[in-house]
XYZ file of C-alpha atoms in Angstrom:
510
model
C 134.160 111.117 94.510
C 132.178 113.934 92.974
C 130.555 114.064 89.536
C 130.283 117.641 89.409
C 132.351 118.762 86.668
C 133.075 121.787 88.454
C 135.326 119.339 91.063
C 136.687 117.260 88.341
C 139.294 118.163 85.768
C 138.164 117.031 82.526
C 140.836 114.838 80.904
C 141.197 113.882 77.235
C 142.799 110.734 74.916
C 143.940 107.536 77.030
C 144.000 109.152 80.245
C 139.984 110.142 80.339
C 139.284 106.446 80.192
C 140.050 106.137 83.672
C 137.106 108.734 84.525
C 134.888 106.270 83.478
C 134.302 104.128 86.710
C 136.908 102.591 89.087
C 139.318 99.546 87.989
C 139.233 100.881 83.880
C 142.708 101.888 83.462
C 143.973 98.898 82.083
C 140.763 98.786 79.677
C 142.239 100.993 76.701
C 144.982 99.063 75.898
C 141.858 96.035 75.113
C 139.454 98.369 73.278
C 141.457 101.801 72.033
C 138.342 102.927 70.219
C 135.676 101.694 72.780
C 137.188 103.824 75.168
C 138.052 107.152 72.827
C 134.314 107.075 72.549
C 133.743 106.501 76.003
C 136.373 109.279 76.916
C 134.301 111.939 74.516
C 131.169 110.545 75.388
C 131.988 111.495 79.653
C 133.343 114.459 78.669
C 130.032 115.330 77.099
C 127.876 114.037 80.267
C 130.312 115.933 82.141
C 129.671 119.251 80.425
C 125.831 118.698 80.236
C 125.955 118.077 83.758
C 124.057 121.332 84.875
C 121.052 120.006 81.722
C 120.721 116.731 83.578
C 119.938 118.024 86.744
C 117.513 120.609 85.747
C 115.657 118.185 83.680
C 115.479 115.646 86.804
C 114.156 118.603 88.781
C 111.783 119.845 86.204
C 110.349 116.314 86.018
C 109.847 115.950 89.688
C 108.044 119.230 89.552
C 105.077 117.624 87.680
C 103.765 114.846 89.800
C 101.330 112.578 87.558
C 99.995 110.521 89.934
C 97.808 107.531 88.586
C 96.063 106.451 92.018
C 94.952 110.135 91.929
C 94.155 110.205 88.193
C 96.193 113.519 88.579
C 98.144 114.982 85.666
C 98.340 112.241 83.833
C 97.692 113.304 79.970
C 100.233 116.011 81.421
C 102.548 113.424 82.501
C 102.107 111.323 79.009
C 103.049 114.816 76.829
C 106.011 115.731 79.387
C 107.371 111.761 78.915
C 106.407 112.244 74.990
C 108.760 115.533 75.052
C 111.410 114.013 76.832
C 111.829 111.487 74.604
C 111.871 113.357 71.558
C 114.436 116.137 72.900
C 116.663 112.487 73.735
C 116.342 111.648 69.925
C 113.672 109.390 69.817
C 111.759 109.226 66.360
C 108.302 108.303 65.827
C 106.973 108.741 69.340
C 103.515 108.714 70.215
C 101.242 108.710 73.255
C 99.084 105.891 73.042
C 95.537 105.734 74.496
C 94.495 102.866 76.786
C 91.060 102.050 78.870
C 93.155 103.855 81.718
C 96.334 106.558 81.488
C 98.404 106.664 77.983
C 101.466 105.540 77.554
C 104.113 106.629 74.971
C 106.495 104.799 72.578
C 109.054 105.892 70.610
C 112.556 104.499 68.848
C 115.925 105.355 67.914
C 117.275 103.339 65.180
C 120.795 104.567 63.808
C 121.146 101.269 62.033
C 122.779 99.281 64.421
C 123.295 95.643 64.093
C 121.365 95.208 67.471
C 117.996 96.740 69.200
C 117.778 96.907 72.892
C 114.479 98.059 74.954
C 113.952 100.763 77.796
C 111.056 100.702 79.908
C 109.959 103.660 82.112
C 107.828 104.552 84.251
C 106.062 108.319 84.632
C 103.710 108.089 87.411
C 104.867 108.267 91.111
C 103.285 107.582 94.194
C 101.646 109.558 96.173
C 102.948 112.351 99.137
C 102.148 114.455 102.105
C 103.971 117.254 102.206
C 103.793 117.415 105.352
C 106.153 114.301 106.467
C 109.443 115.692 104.189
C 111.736 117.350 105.319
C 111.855 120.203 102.035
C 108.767 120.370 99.308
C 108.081 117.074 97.629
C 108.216 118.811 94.194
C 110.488 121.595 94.282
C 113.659 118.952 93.896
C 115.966 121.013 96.135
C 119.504 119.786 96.234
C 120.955 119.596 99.650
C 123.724 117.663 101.102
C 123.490 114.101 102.759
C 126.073 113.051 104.955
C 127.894 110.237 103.799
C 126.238 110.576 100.003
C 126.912 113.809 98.591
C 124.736 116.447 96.962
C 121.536 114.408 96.395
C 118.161 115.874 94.694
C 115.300 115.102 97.119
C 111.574 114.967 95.868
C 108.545 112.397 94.553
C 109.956 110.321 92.167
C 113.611 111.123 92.427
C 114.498 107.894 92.723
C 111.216 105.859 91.383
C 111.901 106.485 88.438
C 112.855 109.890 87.726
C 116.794 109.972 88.366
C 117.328 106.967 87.285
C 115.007 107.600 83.737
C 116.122 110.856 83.476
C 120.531 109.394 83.352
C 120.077 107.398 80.979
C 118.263 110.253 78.929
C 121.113 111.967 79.633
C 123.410 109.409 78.154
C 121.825 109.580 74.751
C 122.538 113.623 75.123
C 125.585 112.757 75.875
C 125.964 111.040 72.834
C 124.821 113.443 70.502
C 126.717 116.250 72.160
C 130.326 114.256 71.781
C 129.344 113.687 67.841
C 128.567 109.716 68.079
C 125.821 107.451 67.649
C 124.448 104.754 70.000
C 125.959 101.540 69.960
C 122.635 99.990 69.282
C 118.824 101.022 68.482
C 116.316 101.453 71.108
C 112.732 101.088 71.465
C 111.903 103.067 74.519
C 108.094 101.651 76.311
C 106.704 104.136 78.773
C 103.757 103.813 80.968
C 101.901 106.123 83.602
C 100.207 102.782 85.982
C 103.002 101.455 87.454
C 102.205 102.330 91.008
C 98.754 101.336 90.613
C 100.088 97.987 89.579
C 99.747 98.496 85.674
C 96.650 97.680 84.610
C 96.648 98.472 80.844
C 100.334 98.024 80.279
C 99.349 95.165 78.339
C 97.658 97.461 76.194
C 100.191 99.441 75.403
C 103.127 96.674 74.748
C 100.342 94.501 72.530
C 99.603 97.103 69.938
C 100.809 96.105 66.513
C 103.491 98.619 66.006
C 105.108 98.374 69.479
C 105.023 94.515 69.903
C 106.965 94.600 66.348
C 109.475 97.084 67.674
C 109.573 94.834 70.848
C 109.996 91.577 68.306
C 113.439 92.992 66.856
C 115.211 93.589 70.439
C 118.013 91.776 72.585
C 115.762 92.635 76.173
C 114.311 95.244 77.916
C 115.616 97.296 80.876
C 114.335 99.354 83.259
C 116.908 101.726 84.625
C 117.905 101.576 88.309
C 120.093 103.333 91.337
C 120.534 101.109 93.780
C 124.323 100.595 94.377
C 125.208 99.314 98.092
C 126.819 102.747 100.052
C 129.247 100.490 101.799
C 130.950 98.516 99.146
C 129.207 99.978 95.569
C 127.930 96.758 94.808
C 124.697 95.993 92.860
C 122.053 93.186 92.177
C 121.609 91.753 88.737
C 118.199 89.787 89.196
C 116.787 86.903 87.368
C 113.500 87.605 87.295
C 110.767 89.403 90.269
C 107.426 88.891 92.268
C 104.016 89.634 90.317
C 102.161 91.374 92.497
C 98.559 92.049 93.122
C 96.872 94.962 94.629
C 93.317 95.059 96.191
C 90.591 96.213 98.625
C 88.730 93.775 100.937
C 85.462 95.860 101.814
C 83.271 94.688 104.910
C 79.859 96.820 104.925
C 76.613 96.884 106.565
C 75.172 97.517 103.212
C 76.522 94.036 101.680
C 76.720 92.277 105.071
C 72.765 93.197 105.876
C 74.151 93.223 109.152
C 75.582 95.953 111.353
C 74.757 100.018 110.390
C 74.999 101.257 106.368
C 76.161 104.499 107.727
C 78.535 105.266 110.584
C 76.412 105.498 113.497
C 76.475 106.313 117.509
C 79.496 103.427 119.401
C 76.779 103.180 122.351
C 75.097 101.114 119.744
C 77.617 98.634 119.604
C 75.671 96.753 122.553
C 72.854 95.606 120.201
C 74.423 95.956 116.356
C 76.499 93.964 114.512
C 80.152 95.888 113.964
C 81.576 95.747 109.783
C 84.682 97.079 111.420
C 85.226 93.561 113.327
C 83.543 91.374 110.447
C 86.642 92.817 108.011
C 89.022 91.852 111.075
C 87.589 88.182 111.626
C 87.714 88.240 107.495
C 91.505 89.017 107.397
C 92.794 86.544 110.406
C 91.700 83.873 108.367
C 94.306 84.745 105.281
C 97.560 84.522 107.287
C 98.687 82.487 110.128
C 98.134 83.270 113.922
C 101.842 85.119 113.512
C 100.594 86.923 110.435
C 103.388 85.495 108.230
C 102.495 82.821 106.045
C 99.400 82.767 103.553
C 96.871 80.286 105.036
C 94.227 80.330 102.102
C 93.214 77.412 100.942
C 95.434 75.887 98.151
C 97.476 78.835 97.927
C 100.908 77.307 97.984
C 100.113 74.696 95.072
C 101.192 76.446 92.419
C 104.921 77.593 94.386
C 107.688 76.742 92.575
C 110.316 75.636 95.566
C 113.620 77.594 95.107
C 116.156 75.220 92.318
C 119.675 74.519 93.394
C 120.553 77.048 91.005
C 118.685 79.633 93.050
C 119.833 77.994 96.611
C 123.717 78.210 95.340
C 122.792 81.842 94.010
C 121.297 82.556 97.926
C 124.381 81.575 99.451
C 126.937 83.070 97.246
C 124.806 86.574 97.458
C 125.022 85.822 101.486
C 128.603 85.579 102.057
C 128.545 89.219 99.423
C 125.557 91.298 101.292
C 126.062 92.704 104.465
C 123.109 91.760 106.906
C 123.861 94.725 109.383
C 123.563 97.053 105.965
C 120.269 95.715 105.284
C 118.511 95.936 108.753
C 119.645 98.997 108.883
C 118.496 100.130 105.849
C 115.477 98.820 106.309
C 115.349 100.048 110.540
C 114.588 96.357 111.461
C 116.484 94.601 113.919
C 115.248 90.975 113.550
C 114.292 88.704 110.982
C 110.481 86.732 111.179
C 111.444 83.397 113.298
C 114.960 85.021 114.193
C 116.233 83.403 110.431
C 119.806 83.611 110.390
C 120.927 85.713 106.931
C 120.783 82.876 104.222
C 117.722 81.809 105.737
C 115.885 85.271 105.682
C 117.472 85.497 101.858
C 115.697 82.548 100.915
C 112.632 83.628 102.718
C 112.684 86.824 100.555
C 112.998 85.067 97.047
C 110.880 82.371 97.731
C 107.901 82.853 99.472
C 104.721 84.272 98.691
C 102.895 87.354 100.640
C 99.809 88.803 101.781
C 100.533 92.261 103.378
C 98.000 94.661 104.992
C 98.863 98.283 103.722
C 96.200 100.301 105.764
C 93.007 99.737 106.993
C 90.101 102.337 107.306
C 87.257 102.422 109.232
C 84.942 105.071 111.238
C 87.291 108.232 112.763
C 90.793 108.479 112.203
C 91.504 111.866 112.859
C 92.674 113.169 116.988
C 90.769 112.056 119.892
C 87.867 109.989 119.459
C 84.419 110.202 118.032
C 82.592 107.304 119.257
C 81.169 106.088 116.209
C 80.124 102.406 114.968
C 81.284 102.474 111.390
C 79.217 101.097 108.854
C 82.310 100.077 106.447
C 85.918 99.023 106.934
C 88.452 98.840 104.409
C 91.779 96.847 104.210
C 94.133 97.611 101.301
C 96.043 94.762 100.690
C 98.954 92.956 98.382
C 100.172 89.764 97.545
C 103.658 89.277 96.342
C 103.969 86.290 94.188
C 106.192 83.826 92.759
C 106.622 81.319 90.154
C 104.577 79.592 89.219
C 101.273 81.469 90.812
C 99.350 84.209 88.623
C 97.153 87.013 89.615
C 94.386 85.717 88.244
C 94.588 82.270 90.505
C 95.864 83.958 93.897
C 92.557 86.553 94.014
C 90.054 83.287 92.857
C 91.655 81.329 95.535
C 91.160 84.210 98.129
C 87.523 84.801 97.044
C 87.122 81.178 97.495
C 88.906 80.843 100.964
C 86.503 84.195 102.061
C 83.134 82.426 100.869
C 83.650 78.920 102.557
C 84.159 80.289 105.519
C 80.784 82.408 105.048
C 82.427 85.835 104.212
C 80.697 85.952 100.839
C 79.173 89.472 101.847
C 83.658 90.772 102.172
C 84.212 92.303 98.398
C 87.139 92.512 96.669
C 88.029 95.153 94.487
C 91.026 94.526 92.287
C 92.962 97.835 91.622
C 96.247 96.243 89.188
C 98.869 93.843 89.401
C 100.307 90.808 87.256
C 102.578 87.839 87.067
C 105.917 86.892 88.109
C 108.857 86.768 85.770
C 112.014 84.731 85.553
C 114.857 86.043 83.025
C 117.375 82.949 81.497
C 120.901 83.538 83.336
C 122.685 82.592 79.587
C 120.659 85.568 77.946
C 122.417 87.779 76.171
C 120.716 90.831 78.105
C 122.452 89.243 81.663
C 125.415 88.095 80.082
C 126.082 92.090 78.752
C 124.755 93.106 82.408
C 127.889 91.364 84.251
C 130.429 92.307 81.722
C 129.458 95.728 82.295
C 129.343 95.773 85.946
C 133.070 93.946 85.864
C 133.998 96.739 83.264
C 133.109 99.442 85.605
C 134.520 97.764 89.036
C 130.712 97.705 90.295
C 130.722 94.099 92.459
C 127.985 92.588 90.967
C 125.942 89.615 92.983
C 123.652 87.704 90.807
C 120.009 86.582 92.418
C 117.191 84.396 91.768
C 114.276 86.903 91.941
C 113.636 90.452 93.193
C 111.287 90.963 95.668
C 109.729 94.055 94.939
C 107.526 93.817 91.508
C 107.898 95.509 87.987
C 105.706 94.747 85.098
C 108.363 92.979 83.320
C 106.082 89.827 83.119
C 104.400 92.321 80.240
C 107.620 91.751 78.563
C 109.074 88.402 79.463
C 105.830 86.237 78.575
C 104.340 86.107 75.348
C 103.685 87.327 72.850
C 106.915 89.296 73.434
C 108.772 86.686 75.194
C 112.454 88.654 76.377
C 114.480 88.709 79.128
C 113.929 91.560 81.033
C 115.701 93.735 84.182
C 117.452 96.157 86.435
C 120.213 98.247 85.258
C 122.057 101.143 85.993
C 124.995 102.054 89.015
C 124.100 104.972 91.039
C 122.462 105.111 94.409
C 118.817 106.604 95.401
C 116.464 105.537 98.457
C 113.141 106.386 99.951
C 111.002 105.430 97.190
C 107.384 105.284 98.477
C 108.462 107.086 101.538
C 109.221 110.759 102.706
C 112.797 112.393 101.378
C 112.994 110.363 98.674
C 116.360 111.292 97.029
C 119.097 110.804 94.729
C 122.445 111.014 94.738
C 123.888 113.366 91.944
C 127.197 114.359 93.180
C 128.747 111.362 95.457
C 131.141 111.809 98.181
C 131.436 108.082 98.836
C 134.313 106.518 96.263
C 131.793 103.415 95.864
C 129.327 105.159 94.829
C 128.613 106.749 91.277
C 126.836 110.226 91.194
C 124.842 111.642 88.056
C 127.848 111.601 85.634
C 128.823 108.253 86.657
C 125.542 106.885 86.645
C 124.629 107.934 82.919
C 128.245 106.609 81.925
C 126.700 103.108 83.032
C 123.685 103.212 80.227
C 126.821 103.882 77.685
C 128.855 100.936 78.582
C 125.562 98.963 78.720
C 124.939 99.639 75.019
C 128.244 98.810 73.810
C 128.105 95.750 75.758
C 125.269 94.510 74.427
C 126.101 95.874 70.844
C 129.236 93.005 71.127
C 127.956 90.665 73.179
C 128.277 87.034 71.460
């Protein structure tokens, strides 16, 4: 089903309602004026259709990239503009020890405030592993997904950002007002694992703003292409994102620049002192943390979270996620459940890259005088940041690695989200509204900052929201689907039509 309004009739009064997703037809008769809105408000997205995709495009084409420290002022004022052009009031870029952020609100005197976080760094690219320009955003057409916009950021956080801007447009242009304020949060660390966010959330006039709302969301895209369906999470991994640095400098060992391999037959190698280092962090099989006291602080999964687990297993398709994913076997051959548990539950510590010496074709027979490891940890409740890198530094010097630095780059905690909250509660209802099959799980396992907003002093529930479909984030071809050709799946229109029902759930929500 396309979103296009070019290959959709644009319908008015009772009839329009059933535009709005799949299974609404029967909805009218329950809320006649809910859905008049609802009807003007999709025939607005649909009209402004053309506007949403340009302004996704023209925010790919400026890549502020924080591990880069490129654009990122440039990024802040772009954000700053977007969100004034949406309707925001008040909005500022606000300076932190690292990139700004921006803040803004919309208050049309609601009875009810509700938060947006976004995002307006990306990660980085080379150009050379896509299949079109990372930045030029060219539309082309994916088999089995439509007409989807392919670039940096499309889909992390762009698309996604940039709908439910387009739902506030959408708003406007069909002569209504938002079912509820917002207080709209940006940042430009995320990738780098948000190191000032705190900042930014803590200052005086934004933690009041904050104070007055239901939750915070962070818009999303990630509907299943084989049955439409979508996660509404309880809560995600912290994460924490560092270097581990072996050099002959520190070590007083082995060379302090690289030097001739032949060498290697009388000096001491950095190169295999990082390796030695790293073996000791994981088990033999490389998958479970083996630092000293590391698992101390793990909160096991509840029953809650078990009968959550099982319930999501018998609704997620296993084949769809190894494929997805172009695995073809769980660690220890888990059966589904098993791996699901394994996902929510357990803690990480991932090698990204390592760097040493000569990387580029055929060799150079050097000894290299420094190695680097870039690593992560995932965590979960009840672990911090703070705690997992003290016990690694600890586990490193009893085993006589003291000379091994760490250098902490971002990161922060876990967070958990109460399933009574209003914020889930008005998440489901929504999803049921718009005949999205909605699975409800424990914890994420990727990482947001939402810990930022779900400890205190702000203390909401915080998450994912939005129907749609994108993939590829962090990866070549990122992309996003803006006109869908699979009936599951919602394209632009249908995705922005998801932030309006949102808002009017939340604005009735008991």
């Amino acid at each position: 089903m396309s979103d296009a309004p070019s290959r959709r009739t644009l319908m008015t009064g009772a009839a329009a309602a059933t535009l709005l997703a799949p299974g609404l037809a029967g909805a009218a008769a329950k809320a006649p004026a809910r859905d008049a809105d609802m009807a003007a408000i999709r025939k607005a997205a649909e009209a402004g259709y053309d506007a949403s995709v340009k302004r996704i495009q023209d925010w790919i084409a400026l890549p502020s990239i924080a591990a880069e420290n490129r654009d990122m002022d440039k990024g802040a004022d772009y954000m700053a503009a977007l969100a004034r052009d949406a309707g925001f009031t008040g909005v500022e870029k606000i300076a932190t020890d690292g990139a700004p952020g921006v803040f803004g609100v919309l208050d049309v005197g609601a009875r009810r405030w509700l938060a947006i976080y976004f995002m307006y760094d990306v990660k980085q690219y080379d150009p050379a592993e896509w299949s079109s320009p990372p930045l030029e955003a060219r539309i082309v057409d994916k088999p089995g997904f439509g007409k989807v916009i392919v670039g940096r950021g499309a889909v992390n956080q762009k698309g996604p950002q940039a709908s439910f801007l387009a739902a506030l447009h959408a708003i406007r242009a069909a002569g209504k007002k938002p079912p509820v304020n917002l207080v709209l949060v940006c940042e430009g660390e995320e990738e780098i694992g948000s190191p000032h966010f705190r900042q930014i959330v803590t200052r005086p006039n934004v933690l009041a703003a904050l104070k007055t709302c239901e939750g915070v969301i962070i818009p999303a895209g990630w509907q299943s292409p084989s049955n439409g369906g979508v996660s509404v999470n309880l809560g995600a991994k912290g994460v924490v994102e560092f270097e581990l640095v072996a050099s002959g400098e520190k070590w007083g060992r082995g060379p302090k620049t690289d030097i001739h391999s032949s060498e290697k037959a009388r000096v001491d190698s950095p190169a295999w002192r990082l390796v030695q280092a790293l073996t000791t962090l994981v088990t033999p099989d490389g998958n479970t943390p083996a630092v000293d006291g590391y698992f101390e602080k793990v909160r096991p999964l509840t029953a809650r979270e078990k009968e959550l687990i099982a319930l999501a297993a018998q609704r997620m398709t296993e084949a769809d996620a190894k494929k997805a994913l172009g695995v073809d076997r769980w660690i220890d051959d888990l059966p589904w459940e098993k791996a699901l548990e394994r996902l929510a539950s357990q803690p990480t510590i991932n090698i990204e890259g390592l760097v040493s010496g000569y990387t580029g074709p055929g060799g150079k027979t050097v000894l290299p005088g420094r190695a680097v490891a870039k690593i992560d940890l995932r965590l979960v409740p009840n672990m911090t940041m703070d705690d997992a890198v003290a016990k690694i530094r600890a586990h490193l010097d009893k085993r006589g690695f003291n000379d091994v630095e760490i250098k902490v780059s971002g990161g922060y905690d876990p967070t958990e989200t109460p399933e009574d909250s209003r914020l889930i509660r008005a998440q489901l209802a929504s999803y049921k509204r718009l005949g999205a099959p909605a699975t409800l799980y424990p914890r994420l396992a990727g990482s947001w900052p939402g810990t930022v907003f779900t400890s205190p002093p702000v203390s909401l529930p915080a998450g994912q929201f939005g129907l749609g479909h994108g993939s590829g984030a962090h990866a070549p071809n990122e992309y996003y689907v803006i006109e869908s050709s699979n009936p599951k799946v919602q394209g632009l229109v249908g995705g922005t039509m998801s932030y309006v029902d949102l808002m009017y759930e939340i604005a009735k929500a008991k």
